[in-house]
Coordinates of N, CA, C and O in Angstrom, one line a residue:
X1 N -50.0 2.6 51.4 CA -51.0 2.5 52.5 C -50.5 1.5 53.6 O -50.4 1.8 54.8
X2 N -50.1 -0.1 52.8 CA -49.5 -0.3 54.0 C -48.5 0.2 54.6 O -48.3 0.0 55.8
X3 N -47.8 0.8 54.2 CA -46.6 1.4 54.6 C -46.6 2.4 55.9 O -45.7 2.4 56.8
X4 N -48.0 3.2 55.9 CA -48.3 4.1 56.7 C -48.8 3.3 58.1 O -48.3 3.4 59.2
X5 N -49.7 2.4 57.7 CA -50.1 1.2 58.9 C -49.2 0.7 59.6 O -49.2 0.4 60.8
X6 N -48.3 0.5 59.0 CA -47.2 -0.1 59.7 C -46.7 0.4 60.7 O -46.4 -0.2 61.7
X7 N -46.4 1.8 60.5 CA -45.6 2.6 60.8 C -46.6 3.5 61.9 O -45.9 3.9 62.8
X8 N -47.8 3.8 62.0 CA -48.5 3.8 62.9 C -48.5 3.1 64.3 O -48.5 3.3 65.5
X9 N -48.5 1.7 63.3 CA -48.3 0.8 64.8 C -47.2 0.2 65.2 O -47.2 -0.9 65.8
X10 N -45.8 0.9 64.9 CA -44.5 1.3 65.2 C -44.5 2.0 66.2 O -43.8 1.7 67.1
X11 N -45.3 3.2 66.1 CA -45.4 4.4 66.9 C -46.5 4.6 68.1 O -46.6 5.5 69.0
X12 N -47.5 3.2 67.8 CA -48.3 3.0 69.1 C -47.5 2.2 69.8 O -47.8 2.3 71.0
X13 N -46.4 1.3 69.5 CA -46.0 0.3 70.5 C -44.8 1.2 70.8 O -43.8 0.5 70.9
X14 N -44.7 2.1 71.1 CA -43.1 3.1 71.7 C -43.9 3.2 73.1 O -45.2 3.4 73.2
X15 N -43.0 3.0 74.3 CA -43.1 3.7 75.2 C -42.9 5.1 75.1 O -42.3 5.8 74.3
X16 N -43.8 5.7 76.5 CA -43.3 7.4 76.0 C -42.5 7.8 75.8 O -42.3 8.6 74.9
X17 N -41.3 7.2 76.9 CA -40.0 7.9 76.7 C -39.5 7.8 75.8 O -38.7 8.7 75.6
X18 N -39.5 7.0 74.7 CA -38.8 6.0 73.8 C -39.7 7.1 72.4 O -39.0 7.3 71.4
X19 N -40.8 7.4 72.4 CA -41.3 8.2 71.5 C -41.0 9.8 71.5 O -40.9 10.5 70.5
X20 N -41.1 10.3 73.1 CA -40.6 11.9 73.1 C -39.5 11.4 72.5 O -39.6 11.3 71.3
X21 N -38.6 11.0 73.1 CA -36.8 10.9 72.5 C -36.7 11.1 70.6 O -36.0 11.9 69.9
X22 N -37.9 10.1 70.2 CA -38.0 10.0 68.6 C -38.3 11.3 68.2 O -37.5 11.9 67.4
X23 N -39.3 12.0 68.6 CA -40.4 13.4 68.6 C -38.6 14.3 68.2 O -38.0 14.5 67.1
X24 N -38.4 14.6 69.5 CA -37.1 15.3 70.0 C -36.1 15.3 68.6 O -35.8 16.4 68.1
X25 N -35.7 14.0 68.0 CA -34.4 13.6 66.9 C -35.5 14.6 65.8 O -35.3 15.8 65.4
X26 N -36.7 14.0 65.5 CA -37.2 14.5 64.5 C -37.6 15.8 63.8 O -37.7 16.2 62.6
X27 N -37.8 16.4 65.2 CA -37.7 18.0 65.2 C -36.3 18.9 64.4 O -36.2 19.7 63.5
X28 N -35.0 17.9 65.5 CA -34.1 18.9 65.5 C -33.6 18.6 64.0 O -32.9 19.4 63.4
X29 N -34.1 17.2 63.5 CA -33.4 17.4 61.7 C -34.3 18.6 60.8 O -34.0 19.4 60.0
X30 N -35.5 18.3 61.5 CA -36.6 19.4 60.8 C -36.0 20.3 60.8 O -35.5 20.7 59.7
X31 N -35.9 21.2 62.0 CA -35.1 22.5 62.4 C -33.7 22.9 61.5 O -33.6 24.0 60.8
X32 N -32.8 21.8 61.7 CA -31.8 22.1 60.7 C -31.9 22.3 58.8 O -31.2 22.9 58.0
X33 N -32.8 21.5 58.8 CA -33.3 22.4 57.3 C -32.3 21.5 56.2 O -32.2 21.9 55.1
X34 N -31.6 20.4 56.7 CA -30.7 19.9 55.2 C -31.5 19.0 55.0 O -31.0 18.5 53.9
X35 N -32.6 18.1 55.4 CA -33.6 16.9 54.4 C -33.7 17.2 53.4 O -33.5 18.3 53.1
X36 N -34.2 16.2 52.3 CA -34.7 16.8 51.0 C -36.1 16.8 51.2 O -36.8 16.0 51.9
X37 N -36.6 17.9 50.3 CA -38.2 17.7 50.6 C -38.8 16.3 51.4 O -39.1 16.1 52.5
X38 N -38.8 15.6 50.4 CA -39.3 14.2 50.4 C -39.1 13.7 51.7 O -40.0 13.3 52.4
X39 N -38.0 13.8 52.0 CA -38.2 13.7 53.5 C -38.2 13.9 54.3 O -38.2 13.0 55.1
X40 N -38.4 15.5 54.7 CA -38.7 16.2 55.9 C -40.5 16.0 55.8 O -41.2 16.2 56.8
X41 N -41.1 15.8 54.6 CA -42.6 15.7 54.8 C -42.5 14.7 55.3 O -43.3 14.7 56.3
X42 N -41.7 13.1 55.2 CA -41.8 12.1 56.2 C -41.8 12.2 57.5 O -42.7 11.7 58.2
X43 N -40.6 12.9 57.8 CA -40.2 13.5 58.8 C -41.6 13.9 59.6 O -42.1 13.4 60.6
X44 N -42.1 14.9 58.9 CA -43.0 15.7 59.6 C -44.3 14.9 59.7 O -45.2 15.3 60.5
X45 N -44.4 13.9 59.1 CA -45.6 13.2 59.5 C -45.6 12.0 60.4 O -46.5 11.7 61.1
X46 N -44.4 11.5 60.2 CA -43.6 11.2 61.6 C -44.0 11.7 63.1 O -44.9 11.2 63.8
X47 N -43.2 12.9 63.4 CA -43.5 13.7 63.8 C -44.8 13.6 64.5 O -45.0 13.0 65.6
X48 N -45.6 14.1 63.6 CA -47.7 14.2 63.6 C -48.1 12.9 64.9 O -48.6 12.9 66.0
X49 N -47.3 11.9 64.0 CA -47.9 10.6 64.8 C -47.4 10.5 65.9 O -48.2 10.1 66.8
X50 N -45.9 10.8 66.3 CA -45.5 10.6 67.5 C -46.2 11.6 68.8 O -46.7 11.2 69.8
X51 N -46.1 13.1 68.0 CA -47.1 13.6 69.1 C -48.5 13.6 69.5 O -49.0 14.1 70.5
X52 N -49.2 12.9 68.3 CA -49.8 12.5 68.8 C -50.4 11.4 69.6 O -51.6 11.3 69.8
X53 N -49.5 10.5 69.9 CA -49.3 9.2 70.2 C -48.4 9.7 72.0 O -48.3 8.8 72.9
X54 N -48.0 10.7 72.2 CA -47.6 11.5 72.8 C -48.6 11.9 74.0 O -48.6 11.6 75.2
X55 N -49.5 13.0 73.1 CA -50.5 13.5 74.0 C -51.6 12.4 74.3 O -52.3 12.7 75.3
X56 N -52.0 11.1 73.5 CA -52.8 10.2 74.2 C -52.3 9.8 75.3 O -53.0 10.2 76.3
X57 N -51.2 8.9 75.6 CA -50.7 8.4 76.5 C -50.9 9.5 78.0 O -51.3 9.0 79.1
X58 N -50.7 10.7 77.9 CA -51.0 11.8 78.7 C -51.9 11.9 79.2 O -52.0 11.7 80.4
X59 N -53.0 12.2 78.4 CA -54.8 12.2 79.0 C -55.0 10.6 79.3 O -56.1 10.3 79.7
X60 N -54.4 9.9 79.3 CA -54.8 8.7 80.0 C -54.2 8.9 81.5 O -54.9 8.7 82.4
X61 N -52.9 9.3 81.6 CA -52.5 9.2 83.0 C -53.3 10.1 83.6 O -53.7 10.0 84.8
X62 N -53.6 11.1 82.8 CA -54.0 12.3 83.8 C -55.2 11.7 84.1 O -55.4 11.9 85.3
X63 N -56.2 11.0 83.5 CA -57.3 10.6 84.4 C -57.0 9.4 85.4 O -57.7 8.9 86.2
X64 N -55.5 9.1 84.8 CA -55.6 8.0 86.0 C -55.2 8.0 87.5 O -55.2 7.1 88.2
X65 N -54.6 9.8 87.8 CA -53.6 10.3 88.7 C -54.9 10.8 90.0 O -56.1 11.2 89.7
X66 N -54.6 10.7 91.1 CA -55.2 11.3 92.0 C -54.6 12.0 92.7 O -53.3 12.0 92.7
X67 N -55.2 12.5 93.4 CA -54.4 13.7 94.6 C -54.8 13.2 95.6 O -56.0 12.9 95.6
X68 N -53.8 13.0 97.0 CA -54.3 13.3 97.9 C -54.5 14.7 98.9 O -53.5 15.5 99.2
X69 N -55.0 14.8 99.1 CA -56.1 16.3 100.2 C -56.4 16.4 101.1 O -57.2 15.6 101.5
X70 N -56.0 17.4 102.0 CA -56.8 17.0 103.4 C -57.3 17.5 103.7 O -57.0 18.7 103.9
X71 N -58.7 16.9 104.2 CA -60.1 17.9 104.3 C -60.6 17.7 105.8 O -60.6 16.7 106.4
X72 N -60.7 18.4 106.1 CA -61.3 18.2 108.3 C -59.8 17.0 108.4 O -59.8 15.8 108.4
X73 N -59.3 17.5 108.4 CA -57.8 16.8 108.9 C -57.8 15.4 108.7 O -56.8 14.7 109.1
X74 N -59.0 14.9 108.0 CA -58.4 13.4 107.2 C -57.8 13.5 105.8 O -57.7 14.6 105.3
X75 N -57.3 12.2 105.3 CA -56.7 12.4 104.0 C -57.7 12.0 103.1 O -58.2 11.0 103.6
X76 N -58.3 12.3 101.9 CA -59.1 12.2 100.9 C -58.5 12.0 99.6 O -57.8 12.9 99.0
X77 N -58.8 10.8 98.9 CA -58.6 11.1 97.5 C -59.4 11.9 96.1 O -60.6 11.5 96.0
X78 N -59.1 12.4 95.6 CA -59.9 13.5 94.5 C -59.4 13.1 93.3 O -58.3 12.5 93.4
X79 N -59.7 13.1 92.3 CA -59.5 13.2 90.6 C -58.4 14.3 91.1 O -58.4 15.1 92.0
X80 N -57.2 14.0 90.1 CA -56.4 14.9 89.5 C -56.8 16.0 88.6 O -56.8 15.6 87.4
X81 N -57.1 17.4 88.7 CA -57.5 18.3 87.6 C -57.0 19.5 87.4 O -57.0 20.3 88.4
X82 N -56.4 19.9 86.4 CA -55.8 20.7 86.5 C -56.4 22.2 86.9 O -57.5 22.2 87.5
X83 N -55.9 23.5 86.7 CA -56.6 24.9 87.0 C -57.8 25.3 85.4 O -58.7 26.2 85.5
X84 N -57.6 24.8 84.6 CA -58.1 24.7 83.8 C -59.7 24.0 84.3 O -60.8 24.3 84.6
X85 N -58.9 22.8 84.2 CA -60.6 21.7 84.6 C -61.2 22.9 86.0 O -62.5 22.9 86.0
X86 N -60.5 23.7 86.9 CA -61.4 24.0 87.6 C -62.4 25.4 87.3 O -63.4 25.9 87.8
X87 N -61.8 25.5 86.5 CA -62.5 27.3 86.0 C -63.7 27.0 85.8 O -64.5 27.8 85.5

């Protein structure tokens, strides 16, 4: 148990780049298929945490990004949203 905590908050303190890059190594050992069990389930829970440690960092920018727009020929700022958020 501690071991998992630890290692959690290993993977909250990565910068993004620093955690895709890990995400990325982790996959491609996955992919290649020579781990032993034991530790590609590491591997893969690894993995779990980085992306999702991944997509937080994300939905934070994305609410933190704005656009600017120009509306009656001034410039305006709006929420960033994607085509999704607009449907």
């Amino acid at each position: 148990m501690a071991e998992a905590n630890e290692a959690r908050q290993s993977v909250e303190s990565l910068p993004f780049e620093e955690a895709m890059k890990r995400l990325e190594a982790v996959v491609e050992q996955l992919e290649r298929g020579e781990v032993p069990l034991e530790e590609a389930i590491r591997l893969f829970e690894e993995g779990m945490r980085l992306a999702n440690h991944c997509g937080k960092k994300l939905d934070r920018v994305e609410q933190q990004v704005e656009m600017l727009v120009r509306e009656n020929g001034d410039w305006v700022k709006k929420p960033f949203g994607t085509e999704e958020d607009m449907d």
